mmCIF file of C-alpha atoms in Angstrom:
data_model
loop_
_atom_site.group_PDB
_atom_site.id
_atom_site.type_symbol
_atom_site.label_atom_id
_atom_site.label_comp_id
_atom_site.label_asym_id
_atom_site.label_seq_id
_atom_site.Cartn_x
_atom_site.Cartn_y
_atom_site.Cartn_z
ATOM 1 C CA MET A 1 105.544 114.834 79.464
ATOM 2 C CA LEU A 2 105.113 113.287 75.966
ATOM 3 C CA LYS A 3 108.812 113.756 75.228
ATOM 4 C CA SER A 4 109.735 112.017 78.475
ATOM 5 C CA MET A 5 107.396 109.094 77.705
ATOM 6 C CA LYS A 6 108.897 108.665 74.253
ATOM 7 C CA LYS A 7 112.369 108.732 75.742
ATOM 8 C CA GLN A 8 111.461 106.071 78.301
ATOM 9 C CA ARG A 9 109.892 103.880 75.605
ATOM 10 C CA ALA A 10 112.964 104.203 73.382
ATOM 11 C CA GLY A 11 115.275 103.362 76.256
ATOM 12 C CA LEU A 12 113.213 100.310 77.190
ATOM 13 C CA LEU A 13 113.154 99.013 73.612
ATOM 14 C CA ALA A 14 116.921 99.442 73.331
ATOM 15 C CA LEU A 15 117.559 97.543 76.538
ATOM 16 C CA LEU A 16 115.118 94.783 75.549
ATOM 17 C CA ALA A 17 116.894 94.429 72.230
ATOM 18 C CA ALA A 18 120.186 94.073 74.070
ATOM 19 C CA ALA A 19 118.603 91.445 76.306
ATOM 20 C CA VAL A 20 117.356 89.395 73.310
ATOM 21 C CA PHE A 21 120.837 89.543 71.795
ATOM 22 C CA LEU A 22 122.338 88.567 75.145
ATOM 23 C CA MET A 23 120.205 85.443 75.449
ATOM 24 C CA SER A 24 121.996 83.969 72.436
ATOM 25 C CA GLU A 25 125.412 85.210 73.484
ATOM 26 C CA VAL A 26 125.693 84.414 77.219
ATOM 27 C CA VAL A 27 128.459 81.879 77.712
ATOM 28 C CA GLY A 28 130.257 80.438 80.678
ATOM 29 C CA PHE A 29 127.121 79.892 82.802
ATOM 30 C CA VAL A 30 127.347 76.642 84.721
ATOM 31 C CA ASN A 31 124.261 75.498 86.592
ATOM 32 C CA PRO A 32 125.240 75.038 90.244
ATOM 33 C CA GLN A 33 124.793 71.380 91.111
ATOM 34 C CA GLU A 34 124.919 71.794 94.865
ATOM 35 C CA ALA A 35 123.989 75.013 96.634
ATOM 36 C CA LEU A 36 124.222 73.533 100.106
ATOM 37 C CA ALA A 37 127.410 71.682 100.943
ATOM 38 C CA ALA A 38 127.318 68.663 103.210
ATOM 39 C CA ILE A 39 128.078 69.360 106.860
ATOM 40 C CA ASP A 40 131.116 67.332 107.883
ATOM 41 C CA VAL A 41 130.857 68.058 111.608
ATOM 42 C CA GLU A 42 127.807 69.054 113.649
ATOM 43 C CA LYS A 43 127.806 69.621 117.375
ATOM 44 C CA ASN A 44 125.551 71.089 120.046
ATOM 45 C CA VAL A 45 126.995 73.846 122.212
ATOM 46 C CA ASN A 46 125.687 74.950 125.604
ATOM 47 C CA PRO A 47 127.838 77.910 126.650
ATOM 48 C CA LYS A 48 127.827 79.342 130.138
ATOM 49 C CA ASP A 49 124.836 81.483 131.097
ATOM 50 C CA GLY A 50 124.890 85.201 130.443
ATOM 51 C CA THR A 51 123.388 88.015 132.470
ATOM 52 C CA VAL A 52 121.536 91.003 131.115
ATOM 53 C CA GLY A 53 123.697 94.118 131.166
ATOM 54 C CA LYS A 54 126.967 92.304 131.903
ATOM 55 C CA LYS A 55 129.759 91.767 129.419
ATOM 56 C CA TYR A 56 129.932 88.228 128.094
ATOM 57 C CA TRP A 57 132.769 86.285 126.452
ATOM 58 C CA ALA A 58 133.072 82.611 125.567
ATOM 59 C CA GLY A 59 135.653 81.162 123.179
ATOM 60 C CA TYR A 60 135.407 77.828 121.348
ATOM 61 C CA ILE A 61 138.270 75.936 119.729
ATOM 62 C CA MET A 62 137.359 73.435 117.026
ATOM 63 C CA GLY A 63 139.786 70.567 116.554
ATOM 64 C CA GLU A 64 142.247 71.157 119.381
ATOM 65 C CA GLU A 65 144.670 68.661 117.853
ATOM 66 C CA PHE A 66 144.877 70.626 114.600
ATOM 67 C CA THR A 67 147.495 73.254 113.734
ATOM 68 C CA ASN A 68 147.444 76.361 111.526
ATOM 69 C CA VAL A 69 143.656 76.536 111.726
ATOM 70 C CA HIS A 70 141.862 79.048 109.484
ATOM 71 C CA ILE A 71 138.091 79.679 109.739
ATOM 72 C CA SER A 72 136.187 81.355 106.893
ATOM 73 C CA ASP A 73 132.665 81.891 105.572
ATOM 74 C CA LEU A 74 131.067 82.254 109.003
ATOM 75 C CA ASN A 75 127.285 82.356 108.678
ATOM 76 C CA LYS A 76 124.799 82.871 111.516
ATOM 77 C CA LYS A 77 121.120 81.935 111.630
ATOM 78 C CA GLY A 78 118.411 81.907 114.265
ATOM 79 C CA ASP A 79 117.618 83.710 117.503
ATOM 80 C CA LEU A 80 120.934 85.360 118.264
ATOM 81 C CA PRO A 81 120.491 87.496 121.422
ATOM 82 C CA GLU A 82 120.535 91.247 120.914
ATOM 83 C CA GLY A 83 123.858 92.636 122.045
ATOM 84 C CA LEU A 84 125.793 89.416 121.395
ATOM 85 C CA ASP A 85 127.582 88.229 118.270
ATOM 86 C CA VAL A 86 129.663 85.292 117.094
ATOM 87 C CA THR A 87 132.964 86.286 115.472
ATOM 88 C CA VAL A 88 136.240 84.714 114.385
ATOM 89 C CA GLU A 89 139.334 85.620 116.399
ATOM 90 C CA ASN A 90 142.938 84.599 115.944
ATOM 91 C CA ASP A 91 145.544 83.406 118.423
ATOM 92 C CA LYS A 92 148.803 84.486 116.802
ATOM 93 C CA ASN A 93 150.929 82.508 119.227
ATOM 94 C CA LYS A 94 149.157 79.224 118.521
ATOM 95 C CA LYS A 95 148.510 80.115 114.855
ATOM 96 C CA ARG A 96 144.840 79.216 114.930
ATOM 97 C CA ASP A 97 141.405 80.800 114.558
ATOM 98 C CA TYR A 98 138.584 80.148 116.997
ATOM 99 C CA LEU A 99 134.966 81.234 117.459
ATOM 100 C CA VAL A 100 133.997 83.784 120.081
ATOM 101 C CA LEU A 101 130.537 84.573 121.436
ATOM 102 C CA SER A 102 130.755 87.987 123.061
ATOM 103 C CA GLY A 103 129.027 91.274 123.805
ATOM 104 C CA THR A 104 126.544 92.545 126.378
ATOM 105 C CA PRO A 105 123.074 90.931 126.283
ATOM 106 C CA VAL A 106 120.144 93.270 126.810
ATOM 107 C CA LYS A 107 117.211 90.861 127.194
ATOM 108 C CA GLU A 108 116.720 87.752 129.289
ATOM 109 C CA GLY A 109 115.578 84.436 127.860
ATOM 110 C CA GLU A 110 116.738 81.206 126.249
ATOM 111 C CA TYR A 111 118.111 81.604 122.751
ATOM 112 C CA LYS A 112 118.722 78.998 120.055
ATOM 113 C CA PHE A 113 120.808 79.781 116.990
ATOM 114 C CA SER A 114 123.326 78.102 114.722
ATOM 115 C CA THR A 115 126.583 78.961 113.001
ATOM 116 C CA THR A 116 128.201 77.346 109.986
ATOM 117 C CA CYS A 117 131.775 77.877 108.869
ATOM 118 C CA HIS A 118 134.566 76.353 106.820
ATOM 119 C CA MET A 119 137.721 75.259 108.663
ATOM 120 C CA VAL A 120 141.080 74.460 107.048
ATOM 121 C CA SER A 121 144.135 73.190 108.942
ATOM 122 C CA ASP A 122 147.392 71.345 108.349
ATOM 123 C CA GLN A 123 145.562 68.098 109.114
ATOM 124 C CA THR A 124 142.497 68.944 106.961
ATOM 125 C CA PRO A 125 143.875 70.744 103.878
ATOM 126 C CA ASN A 126 140.629 70.253 101.961
ATOM 127 C CA GLY A 127 138.664 71.819 104.786
ATOM 128 C CA ARG A 128 135.597 70.805 106.761
ATOM 129 C CA ASN A 129 132.144 72.399 106.924
ATOM 130 C CA ILE A 130 131.087 72.723 110.561
ATOM 131 C CA ARG A 131 127.686 73.507 112.046
ATOM 132 C CA MET A 132 127.345 74.463 115.705
ATOM 133 C CA ASN A 133 123.888 74.531 117.304
ATOM 134 C CA TRP A 134 123.955 76.967 120.218
ATOM 135 C CA THR A 135 121.599 77.139 123.199
ATOM 136 C CA LEU A 136 122.262 80.127 125.446
ATOM 137 C CA LYS A 137 120.431 81.189 128.580
ATOM 138 C CA VAL A 138 120.509 84.873 129.513
ATOM 139 C CA ASN A 139 119.493 85.512 133.124
ATOM 140 C CA PRO A 140 117.802 88.711 134.290
ATOM 141 C CA SER A 141 119.999 91.300 135.925
ATOM 142 C CA GLN A 142 119.385 92.941 139.253
ATOM 143 C CA ASP A 143 121.954 95.639 138.520
ATOM 144 C CA PRO A 144 121.251 98.814 136.554
ATOM 145 C CA TYR A 145 122.161 98.680 132.881
ATOM 146 C CA ILE A 146 121.630 100.604 129.653
ATOM 147 C CA ALA A 147 119.270 98.710 127.354
ATOM 148 C CA THR A 148 119.585 100.898 124.238
ATOM 149 C CA LYS A 149 122.426 99.680 122.046
ATOM 150 C CA SER A 150 121.697 101.310 118.679
ATOM 151 C CA ILE A 151 119.529 103.939 117.033
ATOM 152 C CA LYS A 152 118.731 104.204 113.334
ATOM 153 C CA GLY A 153 117.742 107.256 111.319
ATOM 154 C CA THR A 154 117.483 108.591 107.768
ATOM 155 C CA VAL A 155 119.083 111.658 106.226
ATOM 156 C CA SER A 156 116.672 114.660 106.061
ATOM 157 C CA GLU A 157 113.981 112.863 108.089
ATOM 158 C CA ASN A 158 113.149 113.854 111.661
ATOM 159 C CA LEU A 159 114.620 111.583 114.330
ATOM 160 C CA SER A 160 113.606 111.336 117.977
ATOM 161 C CA ALA A 161 114.748 108.450 120.150
ATOM 162 C CA LYS A 162 114.656 108.019 123.914
ATOM 163 C CA LEU A 163 117.436 106.019 125.566
ATOM 164 C CA GLU A 164 116.324 103.289 127.959
ATOM 165 C CA ALA A 165 117.947 102.225 131.219
ATOM 166 C CA LYS A 166 116.814 99.249 133.329
ATOM 167 C CA ASN A 167 116.838 98.293 137.029
ATOM 168 C CA PHE A 168 117.109 101.812 138.439
ATOM 169 C CA ASP A 169 114.629 102.817 141.154
ATOM 170 C CA GLY A 170 112.656 105.521 139.374
ATOM 171 C CA ASP A 171 113.860 108.075 136.861
ATOM 172 C CA VAL A 172 117.471 108.530 135.792
ATOM 173 C CA THR A 173 119.545 111.490 134.720
ATOM 174 C CA TRP A 174 121.474 111.156 131.465
ATOM 175 C CA SER A 175 124.731 112.670 130.285
ATOM 176 C CA LEU A 176 127.228 112.214 127.454
ATOM 177 C CA THR A 177 130.893 111.360 127.640
ATOM 178 C CA GLU A 178 133.487 113.787 126.290
ATOM 179 C CA GLY A 179 133.316 114.274 122.522
ATOM 180 C CA SER A 180 129.906 112.673 122.045
ATOM 181 C CA SER A 181 127.973 115.957 121.935
ATOM 182 C CA GLU A 182 130.249 117.289 119.193
ATOM 183 C CA LYS A 183 129.798 114.083 117.211
ATOM 184 C CA LEU A 184 126.012 114.399 117.376
ATOM 185 C CA LYS A 185 126.165 118.039 116.254
ATOM 186 C CA GLU A 186 128.293 117.014 113.281
ATOM 187 C CA TYR A 187 125.353 114.921 112.070
ATOM 188 C CA GLY A 188 122.700 117.541 112.870
ATOM 189 C CA LEU A 189 121.527 115.894 116.096
ATOM 190 C CA ALA A 190 121.176 117.044 119.712
ATOM 191 C CA PHE A 191 120.973 115.384 123.137
ATOM 192 C CA ASP A 192 118.574 116.339 125.942
ATOM 193 C CA ASN A 193 118.611 114.158 129.066
ATOM 194 C CA GLY A 194 118.412 110.816 127.265
ATOM 195 C CA THR A 195 116.593 111.909 124.098
ATOM 196 C CA ILE A 196 118.452 112.128 120.788
ATOM 197 C CA SER A 197 116.633 114.269 118.251
ATOM 198 C CA GLY A 198 117.041 116.367 115.133
ATOM 199 C CA THR A 199 117.146 116.019 111.360
ATOM 200 C CA PRO A 200 120.235 114.066 110.275
ATOM 201 C CA ALA A 201 122.344 116.093 107.860
ATOM 202 C CA LYS A 202 124.474 113.277 106.452
ATOM 203 C CA GLU A 203 124.860 109.536 106.259
ATOM 204 C CA GLY A 204 127.183 107.570 108.500
ATOM 205 C CA THR A 205 127.657 105.320 111.517
ATOM 206 C CA PHE A 206 129.250 106.455 114.776
ATOM 207 C CA ASP A 207 129.301 105.707 118.502
ATOM 208 C CA ILE A 208 128.528 107.944 121.440
ATOM 209 C CA GLY A 209 129.238 107.345 125.126
ATOM 210 C CA VAL A 210 126.334 107.774 127.563
ATOM 211 C CA MET A 211 125.940 107.731 131.345
ATOM 212 C CA ALA A 212 122.776 107.062 133.373
ATOM 213 C CA LYS A 213 122.595 108.054 137.045
ATOM 214 C CA GLY A 214 119.861 107.292 139.557
ATOM 215 C CA LYS A 215 119.045 105.253 142.655
ATOM 216 C CA LYS A 216 119.240 101.524 143.381
ATOM 217 C CA ASN A 217 118.075 100.202 146.761
ATOM 218 C CA GLY A 218 118.259 103.724 148.154
ATOM 219 C CA GLU A 219 121.864 104.277 147.106
ATOM 220 C CA ASP A 220 123.370 106.288 144.287
ATOM 221 C CA ALA A 221 123.931 104.192 141.168
ATOM 222 C CA ALA A 222 125.445 104.908 137.763
ATOM 223 C CA LYS A 223 125.957 102.965 134.564
ATOM 224 C CA ASP A 224 127.795 103.937 131.399
ATOM 225 C CA GLY A 225 127.553 102.457 127.930
ATOM 226 C CA THR A 226 127.985 102.962 124.198
ATOM 227 C CA VAL A 227 125.199 103.629 121.710
ATOM 228 C CA THR A 228 125.719 103.195 117.970
ATOM 229 C CA ILE A 229 123.981 105.741 115.720
ATOM 230 C CA LYS A 230 123.311 104.582 112.149
ATOM 231 C CA ILE A 231 122.144 107.187 109.642
ATOM 232 C CA GLY A 232 121.148 105.876 106.200
ATOM 233 C CA THR A 233 119.726 107.413 103.043
ATOM 234 C CA LYS A 234 116.501 106.836 101.152
ATOM 235 C CA SER A 235 118.306 106.049 97.941
ATOM 236 C CA ASP A 236 121.650 106.163 96.166
ATOM 237 C CA ASP A 237 119.887 107.250 92.972
ATOM 238 C CA LYS A 238 121.205 110.803 93.138
ATOM 239 C CA ASP A 239 124.560 109.543 91.898
ATOM 240 C CA HIS A 240 122.989 108.785 88.527
ATOM 241 C CA ASP A 241 121.633 112.233 87.643
ATOM 242 C CA ASP A 242 124.470 112.839 85.190
ATOM 243 C CA HIS A 243 123.504 109.733 83.162
ATOM 244 C CA ASP A 244 120.254 111.385 81.972
ATOM 245 C CA ASP A 245 118.504 108.022 82.034
ATOM 246 C CA ASP A 246 114.903 108.160 83.170
ATOM 247 C CA ASP A 247 114.753 104.357 83.409
ATOM 248 C CA ASP A 248 117.446 104.312 86.118
ATOM 249 C CA ASP A 249 114.820 105.179 88.742
ATOM 250 C CA HIS A 250 114.251 102.637 91.490
ATOM 251 C CA ASP A 251 112.604 102.501 94.874
ATOM 252 C CA PRO A 252 114.697 103.649 97.856
ATOM 253 C CA VAL A 253 116.353 101.282 100.288
ATOM 254 C CA ASN A 254 115.058 101.116 103.846
ATOM 255 C CA TRP A 255 118.369 100.476 105.592
ATOM 256 C CA SER A 256 116.624 99.192 108.725
ATOM 257 C CA THR A 257 114.945 96.299 106.883
ATOM 258 C CA ASP A 258 116.427 95.946 103.382
ATOM 259 C CA SER A 259 120.176 96.004 104.052
ATOM 260 C CA LEU A 260 122.187 92.948 103.003
ATOM 261 C CA THR A 261 125.405 91.372 104.206
ATOM 262 C CA VAL A 262 127.771 91.387 101.242
ATOM 263 C CA ARG A 263 131.547 90.850 101.210
ATOM 264 C CA TYR A 264 133.814 91.970 98.366
ATOM 265 C CA PHE A 265 137.367 90.605 98.221
ATOM 266 C CA VAL A 266 139.736 92.524 95.939
ATOM 267 C CA ASP A 267 143.483 93.186 95.833
ATOM 268 C CA GLY A 268 144.096 90.838 98.764
ATOM 269 C CA HIS A 269 141.623 92.350 101.234
ATOM 270 C CA TYR A 270 137.922 92.807 101.947
ATOM 271 C CA ALA A 271 136.483 96.181 100.970
ATOM 272 C CA THR A 272 135.192 98.101 103.987
ATOM 273 C CA ASN A 273 133.454 100.803 101.934
ATOM 274 C CA LEU A 274 130.816 98.507 100.390
ATOM 275 C CA LYS A 275 127.178 98.850 101.342
ATOM 276 C CA SER A 276 124.282 96.989 99.754
ATOM 277 C CA GLY A 277 120.545 96.649 100.139
ATOM 278 C CA LYS A 278 117.544 95.145 98.388
ATOM 279 C CA ILE A 279 116.073 97.591 95.887
ATOM 280 C CA GLN A 280 113.412 97.777 93.159
ATOM 281 C CA GLN A 281 115.086 98.575 89.830
ATOM 282 C CA GLY A 282 113.454 100.675 87.104
ATOM 283 C CA ASP A 283 111.042 99.055 84.659
ATOM 284 C CA ALA A 284 113.625 98.731 81.877
ATOM 285 C CA ALA A 285 116.206 97.118 84.148
ATOM 286 C CA LYS A 286 113.562 94.731 85.514
ATOM 287 C CA ALA A 287 112.639 93.691 81.982
ATOM 288 C CA VAL A 288 116.253 93.037 81.023
ATOM 289 C CA PHE A 289 116.933 90.968 84.140
ATOM 290 C CA THR A 290 113.776 88.922 83.543
ATOM 291 C CA ALA A 291 114.629 88.336 79.869
ATOM 292 C CA SER A 292 118.163 87.252 80.799
ATOM 293 C CA LYS A 293 117.152 84.798 83.526
ATOM 294 C CA PRO A 294 117.974 81.172 82.600
ATOM 295 C CA ALA A 295 114.999 78.874 82.055
ATOM 296 C CA GLY A 296 113.760 77.196 85.221
ATOM 297 C CA TRP A 297 115.213 79.824 87.555
ATOM 298 C CA THR A 298 113.285 82.269 89.769
ATOM 299 C CA GLU A 299 114.103 85.899 90.537
ATOM 300 C CA ALA A 300 114.511 86.584 94.265
ATOM 301 C CA PHE A 301 115.416 90.281 94.562
ATOM 302 C CA SER A 302 117.622 93.000 93.110
ATOM 303 C CA PHE A 303 120.355 94.877 94.953
ATOM 304 C CA ASN A 304 122.969 97.523 94.198
ATOM 305 C CA LEU A 305 126.675 97.626 95.015
ATOM 306 C CA SER A 306 127.476 100.971 96.629
ATOM 307 C CA PHE A 307 131.115 101.902 97.293
ATOM 308 C CA ASP A 308 131.753 105.063 99.331
ATOM 309 C CA ASP A 309 127.987 105.678 99.087
ATOM 310 C CA LYS A 310 128.154 105.797 95.278
ATOM 311 C CA THR A 311 126.801 103.468 92.601
ATOM 312 C CA ASP A 312 128.693 103.809 89.325
ATOM 313 C CA TYR A 313 130.052 101.919 86.325
ATOM 314 C CA THR A 314 133.642 101.528 87.453
ATOM 315 C CA LEU A 315 135.058 98.027 86.975
ATOM 316 C CA LYS A 316 134.260 95.612 89.795
ATOM 317 C CA ASN A 317 136.768 92.788 89.468
ATOM 318 C CA GLY A 318 136.693 91.293 92.966
ATOM 319 C CA ILE A 319 135.074 88.179 94.425
ATOM 320 C CA LEU A 320 131.578 88.846 95.784
ATOM 321 C CA THR A 321 129.874 86.862 98.572
ATOM 322 C CA LEU A 322 126.200 87.484 99.348
ATOM 323 C CA TYR A 323 124.756 86.160 102.609
ATOM 324 C CA ILE A 324 121.305 84.995 101.557
ATOM 325 C CA PRO A 325 118.409 86.257 103.736
ATOM 326 C CA SER A 326 116.751 83.444 105.685
ATOM 327 C CA ASP A 327 113.456 83.890 103.775
ATOM 328 C CA TYR A 328 115.164 82.569 100.644
ATOM 329 C CA ILE A 329 117.127 79.674 102.163
ATOM 330 C CA LYS A 330 115.807 76.213 101.391
ATOM 331 C CA ALA A 331 117.496 72.810 101.489
ATOM 332 C CA GLY A 332 118.591 71.690 98.033
ATOM 333 C CA ARG A 333 118.044 75.106 96.455
ATOM 334 C CA GLN A 334 120.581 76.340 93.892
ATOM 335 C CA TYR A 335 121.641 79.997 93.721
ATOM 336 C CA ALA A 336 123.308 82.307 91.217
ATOM 337 C CA LEU A 337 123.750 86.046 90.671
ATOM 338 C CA MET A 338 123.066 88.269 87.676
ATOM 339 C CA GLY A 339 124.853 91.592 87.117
ATOM 340 C CA MET A 340 124.011 94.294 84.562
ATOM 341 C CA ASP A 341 126.801 96.310 82.918
ATOM 342 C CA GLN A 342 126.689 99.846 81.574
ATOM 343 C CA GLY A 343 125.679 98.593 78.118
ATOM 344 C CA GLY A 344 122.564 96.866 79.437
ATOM 345 C CA GLN A 345 124.016 93.362 79.108
ATOM 346 C CA VAL A 346 123.518 90.868 81.921
ATOM 347 C CA HIS A 347 126.289 88.580 83.148
ATOM 348 C CA ILE A 348 125.397 85.431 85.069
ATOM 349 C CA TYR A 349 127.596 84.144 87.886
ATOM 350 C CA SER A 350 127.218 80.618 89.245
ATOM 351 C CA ASP A 351 127.774 79.890 92.934
ATOM 352 C CA THR A 352 131.394 78.870 93.470
ATOM 353 C CA ASP A 353 131.319 78.205 97.212
ATOM 354 C CA ALA A 354 130.073 75.186 99.126
ATOM 355 C CA VAL A 355 128.761 77.022 102.164
ATOM 356 C CA PRO A 356 125.102 76.938 103.251
ATOM 357 C CA GLY A 357 123.442 80.338 103.155
ATOM 358 C CA THR A 358 125.883 82.137 100.846
ATOM 359 C CA VAL A 359 126.495 82.575 97.145
ATOM 360 C CA THR A 360 130.004 83.462 95.982
ATOM 361 C CA THR A 361 131.059 84.571 92.498
ATOM 362 C CA ALA A 362 134.282 84.178 90.618
ATOM 363 C CA PRO A 363 135.845 87.610 89.920
ATOM 364 C CA LEU A 364 132.973 89.778 88.697
ATOM 365 C CA ASN A 365 134.673 91.666 85.854
ATOM 366 C CA LEU A 366 131.554 93.843 85.806
ATOM 367 C CA GLN A 367 131.337 97.508 84.792
ATOM 368 C CA GLY A 368 128.125 98.163 86.659
ATOM 369 C CA TYR A 369 126.419 98.036 90.035
ATOM 370 C CA ALA A 370 122.941 96.468 89.611
ATOM 371 C CA MET A 371 122.732 92.814 90.723
ATOM 372 C CA GLU A 372 120.006 90.223 91.174
ATOM 373 C CA LEU A 373 119.800 86.971 93.148
ATOM 374 C CA ILE A 374 118.154 84.043 91.360
ATOM 375 C CA TYR A 375 117.479 80.491 92.517
ATOM 376 C CA LYS A 376 116.275 77.108 91.306
ATOM 377 C CA ASP A 377 114.509 74.408 93.332
#
């Protein structure tokens, strides 16, 4: 115990010394002057009504007179209905992107949400920042439908979830489509008439096909659907055991509440193997981040960059975009990121984009994985 405490103290002092040295050596940090870009176009959108349990699709073209339209940095905020999402799609024939609201809503009501994006075209080469304020009404359904769209679990922790179907007269009988039972078994889970249970054996995300059968108005009725199973882990810390660094400990990520939307652009494409979530770093790392924070700035939260479910010190030389959680968004607020390398030095990255709700770095050039969001009002 005493040996471990001495080791932790020595490690902390070494990292603090590196932080003091870093404070006099950090260069290239430019205070962001504008975190929120001006909105060039704002419009209210009232799409057609949706119905619970029925597939929905509505496409919106911005600037019909424009050609070679490219939409980027799509950000969504507000009461987006469960089961629906706003995405960017491309019409190859007309060489233009457009926004699509689609999915299958699962709950009735009136929903208000907004989207912001950056649009570039032949006629607007410098681009325009566009905000769309959506108001969508979802009507109740009289037809049977499957209300459960996703289930979340954690590796090595017991999971039990009951699927829900609506608008049947009485109880329903559940079944799986071909291949779904085998997929559940692969993850250590089982299915029993609408209940998914077991102790997940590994992390991952997969879909299963389900079928509910029952009665509606005295006649046989059936409804099929897809349920997404998301299995996360308590922590990625196990990847650091070979570093023999007691100060690397940090609190586990709760993937149901702490996950973040982060994009990483490298070698001409976006990495699909990146996962990130808010996390409490070890005491030494916290101290270094705090000592390295520029004067007048406030620490928001720390997060790790996990590629293929591993956090390591390989070089990250791509462009990183973090979608800032709504709790930290404020008009006029400036944002930046800090990243710690394997030597305990902190690099500070100013926000290079002009999009509300995101912070984008120049190429990271970081041999590390621990990051922190900071802001200044």
